[in-house]
């Protein structure tokens, strides 16, 4: 073998040098001190990614198939999530309208446009605010009713679709067979007519959109509380004389029919439709289905009780809810009455016996 002057073999020195340079290069690469190699690796990755994009270009989220959108919607627990889903794009909004989802739980709507949902997802409370919903006067299903300086309109706070209603100072009697409701005559036949001649405006108590052509409302005109109808975009409210028989307390549009309860808790069914001849609304028939539910007077010592009745729908059934609020006289409370208790009773209709039947469960 060939030796150097120092006596160390030349081949061994060369091998050791290569090994040291290899370790140094590896340490530099780990420290990021080899920019050329890093640059080369990055360029390779970018080129590879670009090729994949060219061969497998991803679709837009707006192209999410409707059946998959339905699966997503059914897993969203609250109505607020459904609203947010529909706000993403037109395609997702159409998907939400296309799928039949379970009805949402009611929301509490406050005058400033704030909505509070009932607790869900392990007690979590949800809320959101729609500034366009502030200062409404009544909520009615998916709609909010606005009444300002006599003008009146309905608005869907989510889609902001608006329906113009007649001015509150413009009204007349509706064409209806009031005098033949199950053979029961109208009391004080001229009462409604005289009130309608008064220089006054009606005030809204409740509004329901029955269909695209019919909006019904409980209105007050002086001492008369009755039902009025209109068509969106029309110029006048059509007032019923039902309030002359007994003040209308509540109403509900149920299975294609308008149901009303009066102060005696009598249940009446009303069929309102558009006249084929002139296109105006008319009441084709009114039928009294049930006699009033018996009200048991409940008193507390040194206090008073206040009753209210409501029509509600639960699991497809029409129910009457009677609420009793108990109060005590208290001069330190606004109104002089301090609420101390509340009770609810629920009745369902028995059409064979023409009476309300109390129930202890709604399923």
Coordinates of N, CA, C and O in Angstrom, one line a residue, residues 19-126:
X19 N -16.9 10.7 5.0 CA -17.8 10.5 6.0 C -18.1 11.8 6.8 O -19.3 12.0 7.1
X20 N -17.1 12.5 7.1 CA -17.3 13.8 7.9 C -18.2 14.8 7.0 O -19.1 15.4 7.6
X21 N -17.9 14.9 5.7 CA -18.6 15.8 4.9 C -20.1 15.3 4.8 O -21.0 16.1 4.7
X22 N -20.4 14.0 4.7 CA -21.7 13.5 4.7 C -22.5 13.8 6.0 O -23.6 14.3 5.9
X23 N -21.8 13.7 7.1 CA -22.5 14.0 8.4 C -22.8 15.5 8.5 O -23.8 15.9 9.0
X24 N -21.8 16.3 8.0 CA -22.0 17.7 8.1 C -23.2 18.2 7.2 O -24.0 19.0 7.5
X25 N -23.2 17.6 6.0 CA -24.3 17.9 5.1 C -25.7 17.5 5.7 O -26.7 18.2 5.5
X26 N -25.8 16.4 6.4 CA -27.0 15.9 7.0 C -27.4 16.9 8.1 O -28.6 17.2 8.2
X27 N -26.4 17.3 8.9 CA -26.7 18.3 10.0 C -27.2 19.6 9.4 O -28.2 20.2 9.9
X28 N -26.6 20.0 8.3 CA -27.1 21.3 7.7 C -28.5 21.2 7.1 O -29.3 22.1 7.3
X29 N -28.8 20.0 6.6 CA -30.1 19.8 6.0 C -31.2 19.8 7.1 O -32.2 20.4 7.0
X30 N -30.8 19.2 8.3 CA -31.8 19.2 9.4 C -32.0 20.6 10.0 O -33.0 21.0 10.5
X31 N -30.9 21.4 10.0 CA -31.0 22.8 10.5 C -31.6 23.7 9.5 O -31.8 24.9 9.8
X32 N -32.0 23.3 8.3 CA -32.5 24.2 7.3 C -31.4 25.0 6.6 O -31.7 26.0 6.1
X33 N -30.2 24.6 6.8 CA -29.1 25.3 6.2 C -28.7 24.9 4.8 O -27.6 25.2 4.3
X34 N -29.6 24.2 4.2 CA -29.3 23.8 2.8 C -30.4 24.3 1.9 O -31.3 23.5 1.5
X35 N -30.5 25.6 1.6 CA -31.6 26.2 0.9 C -31.9 25.6 -0.4 O -33.0 25.5 -0.9
X36 N -30.8 25.2 -1.1 CA -31.0 24.6 -2.4 C -31.8 23.3 -2.4 O -32.8 23.1 -3.2
X37 N -31.6 22.5 -1.4 CA -32.3 21.2 -1.3 C -33.8 21.5 -0.9 O -34.7 20.9 -1.5
X38 N -34.0 22.4 0.0 CA -35.3 22.7 0.4 C -36.1 23.3 -0.7 O -37.3 23.0 -0.9
X39 N -35.5 24.2 -1.5 CA -36.2 24.8 -2.6 C -36.6 23.8 -3.6 O -37.7 23.8 -4.2
X40 N -35.7 22.9 -3.8 CA -36.0 21.8 -4.8 C -37.1 20.9 -4.4 O -38.0 20.6 -5.1
X41 N -37.2 20.6 -3.0 CA -38.3 19.8 -2.5 C -39.6 20.5 -2.6 O -40.6 20.0 -3.0
X42 N -39.6 21.8 -2.3 CA -40.8 22.6 -2.3 C -41.4 22.7 -3.8 O -42.6 22.6 -4.0
X43 N -40.5 22.9 -4.7 CA -40.9 23.0 -6.1 C -41.5 21.7 -6.6 O -42.5 21.7 -7.3
X44 N -40.9 20.6 -6.1 CA -41.5 19.3 -6.5 C -42.9 19.1 -5.9 O -43.8 18.6 -6.6
X45 N -43.1 19.5 -4.7 CA -44.4 19.4 -4.1 C -45.4 20.2 -4.8 O -46.6 19.8 -5.0
X46 N -45.1 21.5 -5.1 CA -46.0 22.4 -5.8 C -46.4 21.8 -7.2 O -47.5 21.9 -7.6
X47 N -45.4 21.3 -7.9 CA -45.7 20.7 -9.2 C -46.6 19.5 -9.1 O -47.5 19.3 -9.9
X48 N -46.3 18.7 -8.1 CA -47.2 17.5 -7.9 C -48.6 17.9 -7.5 O -49.6 17.3 -8.0
X49 N -48.8 18.9 -6.7 CA -50.1 19.4 -6.3 C -50.8 20.0 -7.5 O -52.0 19.8 -7.6
X50 N -50.1 20.7 -8.3 CA -50.7 21.3 -9.5 C -51.2 20.3 -10.5 O -52.3 20.4 -11.1
X51 N -50.4 19.2 -10.6 CA -50.9 18.1 -11.5 C -52.1 17.4 -10.9 O -53.0 17.1 -11.7
X52 N -52.2 17.3 -9.6 CA -53.4 16.7 -9.0 C -54.6 17.6 -9.2 O -55.7 17.1 -9.4
X53 N -54.4 18.9 -9.1 CA -55.5 19.8 -9.3 C -56.0 19.7 -10.7 O -57.2 19.9 -11.0
X54 N -55.1 19.6 -11.7 CA -55.5 19.5 -13.1 C -56.3 18.2 -13.4 O -57.2 18.2 -14.1
X55 N -55.9 17.1 -12.7 CA -56.6 15.8 -13.0 C -57.8 15.7 -12.1 O -58.8 15.0 -12.5
X56 N -57.8 16.2 -10.8 CA -58.9 16.0 -9.9 C -59.3 17.4 -9.3 O -59.0 17.7 -8.2
X57 N -60.0 18.2 -10.2 CA -60.4 19.5 -9.7 C -61.6 19.4 -8.8 O -62.6 18.9 -9.1
X58 N -61.5 19.9 -7.5 CA -62.6 19.7 -6.5 C -63.8 20.6 -6.9 O -63.7 21.7 -7.5
X59 N -65.0 20.1 -6.6 CA -66.2 20.8 -6.9 C -66.5 21.8 -5.8 O -66.0 21.7 -4.7
X60 N -67.3 22.8 -6.2 CA -67.7 23.8 -5.2 C -68.7 23.2 -4.2 O -69.5 22.3 -4.5
X61 N -68.7 23.8 -2.9 CA -69.6 23.3 -1.9 C -71.0 23.6 -2.3 O -72.0 22.9 -1.8
X62 N -71.2 24.6 -3.2 CA -72.6 24.9 -3.6 C -73.2 23.8 -4.5 O -74.4 23.7 -4.7
X63 N -72.3 22.9 -4.9 CA -72.8 21.7 -5.7 C -73.1 20.5 -4.9 O -73.2 19.4 -5.4
X64 N -73.2 20.7 -3.6 CA -73.5 19.6 -2.7 C -74.8 18.9 -3.1 O -75.9 19.6 -3.2
X65 N -74.8 17.6 -3.4 CA -76.1 17.0 -3.8 C -77.2 17.1 -2.8 O -77.0 17.2 -1.6
X66 N -78.4 17.2 -3.3 CA -79.6 17.5 -2.4 C -79.8 16.4 -1.4 O -80.2 16.7 -0.3
X67 N -79.5 15.1 -1.8 CA -79.7 14.1 -0.8 C -78.7 14.2 0.4 O -79.1 13.9 1.5
X68 N -77.5 14.5 0.1 CA -76.5 14.7 1.1 C -76.8 15.9 2.0 O -76.7 15.9 3.2
X69 N -77.4 17.0 1.3 CA -77.8 18.2 2.1 C -78.9 17.8 3.1 O -78.9 18.3 4.2
X70 N -79.8 16.9 2.6 CA -80.9 16.5 3.5 C -80.3 15.7 4.7 O -80.8 15.9 5.8
X71 N -79.3 14.9 4.5 CA -78.7 14.2 5.7 C -78.1 15.2 6.6 O -78.2 15.0 7.9
X72 N -77.4 16.2 6.1 CA -76.8 17.2 7.0 C -77.9 18.0 7.8 O -77.7 18.2 9.0
X73 N -78.9 18.4 7.1 CA -80.0 19.1 7.7 C -80.6 18.3 8.9 O -80.9 18.9 9.9
X74 N -80.8 17.1 8.7 CA -81.5 16.2 9.7 C -80.6 16.1 10.9 O -81.1 15.7 12.0
X75 N -79.3 16.3 10.8 CA -78.4 16.2 11.9 C -78.2 17.5 12.7 O -77.5 17.5 13.7
X76 N -78.7 18.6 12.1 CA -78.6 19.9 12.7 C -79.7 20.0 13.8 O -80.9 19.8 13.5
X77 N -79.4 20.3 15.0 CA -80.4 20.1 16.1 C -81.4 21.3 16.2 O -82.4 21.1 16.8
X78 N -81.0 22.5 15.7 CA -81.9 23.6 16.0 C -82.3 24.3 14.8 O -81.7 24.2 13.7
X79 N -83.4 25.1 14.9 CA -83.9 25.9 13.8 C -82.9 27.0 13.3 O -82.7 27.3 12.1
X80 N -82.1 27.5 14.3 CA -81.1 28.5 13.9 C -80.0 27.9 13.0 O -79.6 28.5 12.1
X81 N -79.7 26.6 13.2 CA -78.7 26.0 12.4 C -79.3 25.8 11.0 O -78.6 25.9 10.0
X82 N -80.6 25.5 10.9 CA -81.2 25.4 9.6 C -81.2 26.7 8.8 O -81.0 26.7 7.6
X83 N -81.5 27.8 9.6 CA -81.4 29.1 8.9 C -80.0 29.4 8.4 O -79.9 29.9 7.3
X84 N -79.0 29.2 9.2 CA -77.6 29.4 8.8 C -77.3 28.6 7.6 O -76.5 29.0 6.7
X85 N -77.7 27.3 7.6 CA -77.4 26.5 6.4 C -78.0 27.1 5.2 O -77.4 27.1 4.1
X86 N -79.3 27.6 5.3 CA -79.9 28.1 4.1 C -79.3 29.4 3.6 O -79.5 29.8 2.5
X87 N -78.6 30.1 4.5 CA -78.0 31.4 4.1 C -76.7 31.2 3.4 O -76.1 32.2 2.9
X88 N -76.2 30.0 3.2 CA -74.9 29.8 2.6 C -74.9 30.2 1.1 O -74.1 31.0 0.6
X89 N -75.9 29.7 0.4 CA -76.1 30.0 -1.0 C -77.5 29.6 -1.5 O -78.3 29.0 -0.7
X90 N -77.8 29.9 -2.7 CA -79.2 29.6 -3.2 C -79.4 28.1 -3.3 O -80.6 27.7 -3.0
X91 N -78.4 27.4 -3.6 CA -78.6 25.9 -3.8 C -78.9 25.3 -2.4 O -79.8 24.4 -2.3
X92 N -78.2 25.7 -1.4 CA -78.5 25.2 -0.1 C -79.8 25.6 0.5 O -80.5 24.9 1.2
X93 N -80.2 26.8 0.1 CA -81.6 27.3 0.5 C -82.7 26.5 -0.1 O -83.7 26.1 0.5
X94 N -82.5 26.2 -1.4 CA -83.4 25.3 -2.1 C -83.5 23.9 -1.5 O -84.5 23.3 -1.3
X95 N -82.3 23.4 -1.1 CA -82.3 22.1 -0.5 C -83.1 22.1 0.9 O -83.7 21.1 1.2
X96 N -82.9 23.2 1.6 CA -83.7 23.2 2.9 C -85.2 23.3 2.6 O -86.0 22.6 3.4
X97 N -85.6 24.0 1.6 CA -87.0 24.0 1.3 C -87.5 22.7 0.7 O -88.7 22.3 0.8
X98 N -86.6 22.0 0.1 CA -87.0 20.7 -0.6 C -87.3 19.6 0.4 O -88.2 18.7 0.1
X99 N -86.6 19.6 1.5 CA -86.7 18.5 2.4 C -87.7 18.8 3.5 O -87.7 19.9 4.0
X100 N -88.5 17.8 3.9 CA -89.5 17.9 5.0 C -88.8 17.6 6.3 O -88.5 16.5 6.6
X101 N -88.5 18.7 7.1 CA -87.8 18.5 8.3 C -88.8 18.5 9.5 O -89.9 19.1 9.4
X102 N -88.4 18.0 10.6 CA -89.3 18.0 11.8 C -89.6 19.5 12.2 O -88.7 20.3 12.0
X103 N -90.8 19.8 12.6 CA -91.2 21.2 12.9 C -90.3 21.6 14.1 O -90.1 20.9 15.1
X104 N -89.8 22.9 14.0 CA -88.9 23.4 15.1 C -89.7 23.7 16.3 O -90.9 24.0 16.3
X105 N -89.1 23.7 17.5 CA -89.7 24.2 18.7 C -89.9 25.7 18.6 O -89.2 26.4 17.9
X106 N -90.9 26.2 19.3 CA -91.2 27.7 19.2 C -90.0 28.5 19.7 O -89.2 28.1 20.5
X107 N -89.8 29.7 19.1 CA -88.8 30.7 19.6 C -89.5 31.8 20.3 O -90.7 32.2 19.9
X108 N -88.9 32.4 21.2 CA -89.4 33.7 21.9 C -88.9 34.9 21.1 O -87.7 35.0 20.9
X109 N -89.8 35.7 20.6 CA -89.4 36.8 19.8 C -89.7 38.1 20.6 O -90.8 38.3 21.1
X110 N -88.7 38.9 20.7 CA -88.7 40.2 21.5 C -88.8 41.4 20.6 O -88.3 41.3 19.4
X111 N -89.4 42.5 21.0 CA -89.6 43.6 20.2 C -88.4 44.2 19.5 O -88.5 44.9 18.5
X112 N -87.2 44.0 20.0 CA -86.0 44.6 19.4 C -85.4 43.7 18.3 O -84.4 44.0 17.8
X113 N -86.1 42.6 18.0 CA -85.7 41.7 16.9 C -84.8 40.5 17.4 O -84.2 39.8 16.6
X114 N -84.7 40.3 18.8 CA -83.9 39.2 19.3 C -84.8 38.0 19.4 O -86.0 38.1 19.9
X115 N -84.3 36.9 19.1 CA -85.0 35.6 19.1 C -84.2 34.7 20.1 O -83.0 34.5 20.0
X116 N -84.9 34.0 21.0 CA -84.4 33.1 21.9 C -85.0 31.7 21.7 O -86.2 31.6 21.7
X117 N -84.1 30.7 21.6 CA -84.6 29.3 21.4 C -84.7 28.6 22.7 O -84.0 29.0 23.7
X118 N -85.5 27.6 22.8 CA -85.6 26.8 23.9 C -84.3 26.0 24.1 O -83.6 25.7 23.1
X119 N -83.9 25.7 25.3 CA -82.6 25.0 25.5 C -82.5 23.7 24.7 O -83.5 22.9 24.6
X120 N -81.4 23.4 24.1 CA -81.1 22.2 23.4 C -79.7 21.9 23.5 O -78.9 22.6 24.1
X121 N -79.3 20.7 23.0 CA -77.9 20.3 23.1 C -77.3 20.4 24.5 O -76.5 21.2 24.8
X122 N -77.9 19.6 25.4 CA -77.5 19.5 26.8 C -77.6 20.9 27.5 O -76.8 21.3 28.2
X123 N -78.8 21.5 27.2 CA -79.1 22.7 28.0 C -78.6 24.0 27.4 O -78.8 25.1 27.9
X124 N -77.9 23.9 26.3 CA -77.3 25.2 25.7 C -78.5 26.0 25.1 O -79.4 25.5 24.5
X125 N -78.4 27.3 25.4 CA -79.4 28.3 24.9 C -78.9 29.0 23.6 O -77.7 29.3 23.6
X126 N -79.7 29.2 22.7 CA -79.3 29.8 21.4 C -80.1 31.1 21.2 O -81.3 31.2 21.6

